[in-house]
Every structure is written in C-alpha cells, then in structure tokens.
C-alpha positions as a Python dict, from the first residue, in 0.01 Angstrom:
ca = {
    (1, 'X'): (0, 0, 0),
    (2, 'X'): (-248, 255, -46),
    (3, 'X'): (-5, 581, -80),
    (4, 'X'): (179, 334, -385),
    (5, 'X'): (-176, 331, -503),
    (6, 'X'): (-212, 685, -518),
    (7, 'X'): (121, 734, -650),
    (8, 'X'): (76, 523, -941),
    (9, 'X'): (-259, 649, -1000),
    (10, 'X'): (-139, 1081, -1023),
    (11, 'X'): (159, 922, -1224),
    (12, 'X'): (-99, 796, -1513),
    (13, 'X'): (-309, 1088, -1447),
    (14, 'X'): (40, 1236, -1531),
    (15, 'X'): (127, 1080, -1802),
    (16, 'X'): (-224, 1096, -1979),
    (17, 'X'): (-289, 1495, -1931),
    (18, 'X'): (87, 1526, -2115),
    (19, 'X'): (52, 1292, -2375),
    (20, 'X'): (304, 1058, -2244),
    (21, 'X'): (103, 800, -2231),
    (22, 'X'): (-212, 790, -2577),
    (23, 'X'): (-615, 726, -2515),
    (24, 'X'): (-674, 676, -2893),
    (25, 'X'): (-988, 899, -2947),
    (26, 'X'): (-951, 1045, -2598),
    (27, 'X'): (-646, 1281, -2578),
    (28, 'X'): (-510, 1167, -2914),
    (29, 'X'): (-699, 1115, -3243),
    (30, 'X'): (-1083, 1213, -3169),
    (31, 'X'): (-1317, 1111, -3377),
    (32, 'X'): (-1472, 1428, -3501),
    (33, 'X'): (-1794, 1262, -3623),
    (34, 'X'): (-1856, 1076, -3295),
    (35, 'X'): (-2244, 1098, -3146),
    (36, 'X'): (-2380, 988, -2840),
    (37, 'X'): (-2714, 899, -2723),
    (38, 'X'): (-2734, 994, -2387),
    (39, 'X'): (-2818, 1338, -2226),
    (40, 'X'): (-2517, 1504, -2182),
    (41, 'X'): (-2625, 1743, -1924),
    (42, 'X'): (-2729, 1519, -1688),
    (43, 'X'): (-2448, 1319, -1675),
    (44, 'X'): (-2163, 1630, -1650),
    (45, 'X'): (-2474, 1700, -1331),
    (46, 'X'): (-2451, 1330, -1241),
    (47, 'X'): (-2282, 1238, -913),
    (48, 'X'): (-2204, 887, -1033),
    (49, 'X'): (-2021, 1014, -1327),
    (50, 'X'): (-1676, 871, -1230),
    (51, 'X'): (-1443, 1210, -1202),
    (52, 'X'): (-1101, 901, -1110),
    (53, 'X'): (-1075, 779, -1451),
    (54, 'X'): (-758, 870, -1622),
    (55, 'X'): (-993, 999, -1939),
    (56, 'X'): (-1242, 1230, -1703),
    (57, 'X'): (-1058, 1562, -1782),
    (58, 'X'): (-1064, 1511, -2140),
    (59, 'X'): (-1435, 1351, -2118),
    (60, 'X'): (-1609, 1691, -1970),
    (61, 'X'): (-1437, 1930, -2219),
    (62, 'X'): (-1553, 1687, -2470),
    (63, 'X'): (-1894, 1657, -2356),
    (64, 'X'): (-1940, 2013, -2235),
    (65, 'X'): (-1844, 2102, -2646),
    (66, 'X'): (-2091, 1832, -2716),
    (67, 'X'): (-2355, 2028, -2544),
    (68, 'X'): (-2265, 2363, -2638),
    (69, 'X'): (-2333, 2248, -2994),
    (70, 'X'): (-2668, 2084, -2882),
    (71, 'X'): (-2785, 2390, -2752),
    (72, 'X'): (-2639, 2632, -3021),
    (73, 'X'): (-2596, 2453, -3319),
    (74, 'X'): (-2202, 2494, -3354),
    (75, 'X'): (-1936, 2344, -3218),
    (76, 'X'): (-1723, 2594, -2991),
    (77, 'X'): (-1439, 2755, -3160),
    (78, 'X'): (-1053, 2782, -3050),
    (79, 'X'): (-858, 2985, -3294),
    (80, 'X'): (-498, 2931, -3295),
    (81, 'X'): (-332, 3284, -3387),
    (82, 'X'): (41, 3215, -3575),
    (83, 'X'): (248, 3528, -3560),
    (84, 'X'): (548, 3496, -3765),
    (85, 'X'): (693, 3210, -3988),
    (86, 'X'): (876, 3069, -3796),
    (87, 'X'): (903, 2684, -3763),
    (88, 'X'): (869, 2640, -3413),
    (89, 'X'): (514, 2829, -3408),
    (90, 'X'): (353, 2612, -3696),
    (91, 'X'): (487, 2273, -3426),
    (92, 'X'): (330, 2475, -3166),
    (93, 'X'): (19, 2571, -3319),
    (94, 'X'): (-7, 2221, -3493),
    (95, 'X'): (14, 2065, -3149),
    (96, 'X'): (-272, 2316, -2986),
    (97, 'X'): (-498, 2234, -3291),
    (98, 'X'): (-445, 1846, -3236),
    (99, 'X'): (-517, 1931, -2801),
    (100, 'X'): (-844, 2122, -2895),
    (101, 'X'): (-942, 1914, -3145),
    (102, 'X'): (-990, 1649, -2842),
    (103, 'X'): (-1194, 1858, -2723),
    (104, 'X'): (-1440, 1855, -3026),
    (105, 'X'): (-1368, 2217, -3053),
    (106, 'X'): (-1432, 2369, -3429),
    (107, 'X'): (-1051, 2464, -3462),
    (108, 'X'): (-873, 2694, -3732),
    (109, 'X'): (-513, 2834, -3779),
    (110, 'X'): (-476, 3163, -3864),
    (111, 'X'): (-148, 3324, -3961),
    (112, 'X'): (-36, 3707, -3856),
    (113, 'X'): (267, 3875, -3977),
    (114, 'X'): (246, 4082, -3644),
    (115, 'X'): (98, 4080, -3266),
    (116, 'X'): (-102, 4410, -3378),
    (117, 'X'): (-210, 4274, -3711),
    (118, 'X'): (-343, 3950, -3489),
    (119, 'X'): (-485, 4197, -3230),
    (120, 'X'): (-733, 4391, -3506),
    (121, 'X'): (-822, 4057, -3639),
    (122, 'X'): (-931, 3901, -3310),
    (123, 'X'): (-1066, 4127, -3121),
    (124, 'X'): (-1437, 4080, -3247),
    (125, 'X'): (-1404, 3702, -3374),
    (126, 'X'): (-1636, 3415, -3220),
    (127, 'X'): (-1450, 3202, -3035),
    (128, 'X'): (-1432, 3020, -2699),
    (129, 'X'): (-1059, 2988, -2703),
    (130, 'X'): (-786, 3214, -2864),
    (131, 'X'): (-449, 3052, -2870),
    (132, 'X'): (-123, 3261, -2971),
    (133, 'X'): (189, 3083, -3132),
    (134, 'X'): (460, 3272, -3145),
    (135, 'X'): (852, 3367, -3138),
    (136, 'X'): (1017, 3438, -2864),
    (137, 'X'): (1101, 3811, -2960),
    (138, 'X'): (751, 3851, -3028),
    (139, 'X'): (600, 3726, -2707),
    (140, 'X'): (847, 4007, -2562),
    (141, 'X'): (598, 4273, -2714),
    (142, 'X'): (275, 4078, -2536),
    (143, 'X'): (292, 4447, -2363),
    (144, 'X'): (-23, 4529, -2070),
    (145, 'X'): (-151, 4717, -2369),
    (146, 'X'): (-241, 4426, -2573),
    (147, 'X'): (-343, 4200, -2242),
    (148, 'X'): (-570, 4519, -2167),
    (149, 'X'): (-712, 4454, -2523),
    (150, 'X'): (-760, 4102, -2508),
    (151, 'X'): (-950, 4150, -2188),
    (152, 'X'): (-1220, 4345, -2402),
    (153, 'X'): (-1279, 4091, -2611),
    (154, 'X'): (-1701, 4073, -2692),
    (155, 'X'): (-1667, 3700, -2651),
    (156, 'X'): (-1458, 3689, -2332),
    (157, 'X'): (-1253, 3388, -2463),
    (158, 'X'): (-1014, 3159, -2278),
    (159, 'X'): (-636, 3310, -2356),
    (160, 'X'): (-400, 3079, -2379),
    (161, 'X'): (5, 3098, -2504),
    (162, 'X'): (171, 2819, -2686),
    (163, 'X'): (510, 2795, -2520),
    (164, 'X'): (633, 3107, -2471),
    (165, 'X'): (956, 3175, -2241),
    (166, 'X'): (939, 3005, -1882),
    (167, 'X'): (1046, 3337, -1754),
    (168, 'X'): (788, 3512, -1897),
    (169, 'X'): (549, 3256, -1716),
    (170, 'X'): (434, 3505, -1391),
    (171, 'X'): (434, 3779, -1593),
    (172, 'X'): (206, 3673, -1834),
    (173, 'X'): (-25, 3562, -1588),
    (174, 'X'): (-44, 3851, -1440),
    (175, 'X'): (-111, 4046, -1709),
    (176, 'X'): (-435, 3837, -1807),
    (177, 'X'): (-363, 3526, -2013),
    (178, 'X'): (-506, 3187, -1878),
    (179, 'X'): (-270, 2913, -1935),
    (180, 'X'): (29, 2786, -2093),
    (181, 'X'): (-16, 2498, -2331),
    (182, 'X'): (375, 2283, -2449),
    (183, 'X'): (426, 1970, -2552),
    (184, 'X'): (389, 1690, -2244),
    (185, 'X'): (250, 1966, -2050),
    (186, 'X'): (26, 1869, -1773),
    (187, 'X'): (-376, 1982, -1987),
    (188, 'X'): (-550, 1930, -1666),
    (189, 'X'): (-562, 2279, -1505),
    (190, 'X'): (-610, 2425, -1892),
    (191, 'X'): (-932, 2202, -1965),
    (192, 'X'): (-1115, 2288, -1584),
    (193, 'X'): (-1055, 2664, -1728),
    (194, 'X'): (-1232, 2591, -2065),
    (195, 'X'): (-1501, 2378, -1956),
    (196, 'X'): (-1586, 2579, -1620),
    (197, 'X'): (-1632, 2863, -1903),
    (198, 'X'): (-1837, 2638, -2166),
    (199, 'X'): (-2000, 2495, -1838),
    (200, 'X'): (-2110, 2869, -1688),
    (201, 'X'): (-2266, 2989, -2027),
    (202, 'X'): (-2382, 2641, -2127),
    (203, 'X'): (-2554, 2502, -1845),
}
C-alpha cells in the first residue's frame, strides 16, 4: 500500500513539474502582482516548510525571487535569447517566458539574427537566467568557443537551452550549459539550479 502511495505521489510530482497536470497561479498563470506578508527568509530556513507538496518546487523559486527583490529592489531577470525566425523558437521561447514567469522572474525576449550577434549582446547584461531559443542548425554552432564565453559572463547566470537536439544533450552539458527546458519536461532539476543560485547570493 505504501509503494502505490509513493508511486502515485512521484506520478503528480510528474505530472505537475511538466505541465501535465495545471496549479493555476503556481506553474501556470502567476499572478505577477501577488504580495505576501510573511518573512520569506525564514520560511525557505524553516524546517516545517512542507518540501512533499506537489507546488514546493515552484514555491521556493517563487519565493527565493520574492526575496531577491526584497533585498535588491528588482525582480531577478531571465532573458530569453531568439536566434533566428523561425517558428519553432518564438513556441519555444514563448513557453520559457510563461516557465520563468512562475517564477516571478522579470522576463524579456530578445531576438538575434545570429549566435555571435546574441553572444556581444549578452555577455555584460544583468540577468540571473539566460535562455537560448534556437534552430537546430544553429545550436550546431553552440561551439566550446561560445560555452567558453558564456562562462565569463560578469553575472554568472544560469544557462539554459530551449529544446535543442536530444543528441546534442551530453555534449552540451559538457561544454557548460545548465539545463534543458521542452515542453512537459520534468522543471524540477532546472528550478533547484536557479534557486540554489538566487539562494547562495540571496541569503
């Protein structure tokens, strides 16, 4: 009885960090003027903050934006690069915008007519997250040159792709970038990477 618990349990988990299943205002449709009156800090500290709801993942990158913009004044950043005109990449990018959004990040879309142009643009922007959209032929010119780039970044963002090529999947990681974000992929392992980051320099 308890193993079908635990099944059905990482099968909403599941379902929630894809977007198979919709928490309206959680992982779909955030209310971007939502306040709360509690202190943040202490409860992302808290050991009775309850890490088994379906919502928790979501919750901390919400809350650990929420506190970044306490403490700074502005609401972290994610900038979602577009390289090309393609159809596919404006889904793609439309999709991350919606994810981050969730978040209560500040988002923006930026469009690029190249990786390089994207590249000079970026390199010195403010931003917590940098997310590329792009073709398939183009993600084939993601050389280690412009990984070895990105990893100079002043603001040491979180790099993450926007469905490139599965085959492409080791070597990308290996050359730097952080995650993978597709539609009805699982967020859970991309949001512990953005709020352990907001959560290091925040806390």
């Amino acid at each position: 009885i308890q193993q079908e618990i635990n099944n059905t349990a990482e099968e909403k988990f599941r379902n929630i960090a894809s977007g198979k299943d919709v928490l309206v205002g959680t992982n779909k449709f955030a209310n971007k003027q939502e306040k709360v009156a509690f202190d943040i800090e202490a409860l992302l500290q808290s050991t009775q903050f309850d890490t088994t709801r379906v919502s928790y993942p979501f919750e901390v990158m919400r809350l650990a934006a929420m506190l970044h913009y306490q403490k700074k004044q502005a609401r972290p950043k994610a900038i979602i690069a577009v390289i090309g005109q393609d159809i596919q990449e404006h889904i793609h990018a439309a999709f991350a915008q919606e994810f981050f959004a969730c978040g209560d990040f500040k988002t923006e879309i930026i469009h690029f007519d190249s990786v390089k142009a994207a590249l000079e643009k970026l390199l010195f922007t403010d931003c917590k997250v940098l997310v590329f959209s792009s073709s398939d032929s183009d993600y084939s010119r993601f050389s280690k040159h412009f990984f070895e780039t990105l990893k100079n970044h002043k603001h040491r963002p979180v790099l993450i792709l926007a469905a490139p090529p599965e085959n492409m999947k080791e070597e990308l990681e290996e050359n730097g970038f952080d995650a993978r974000i597709f539609q009805n992929c699982n967020a859970h392992s991309i949001i512990s990477r953005i709020q352990e980051r907001l959560l290091t320099y925040e806390l």
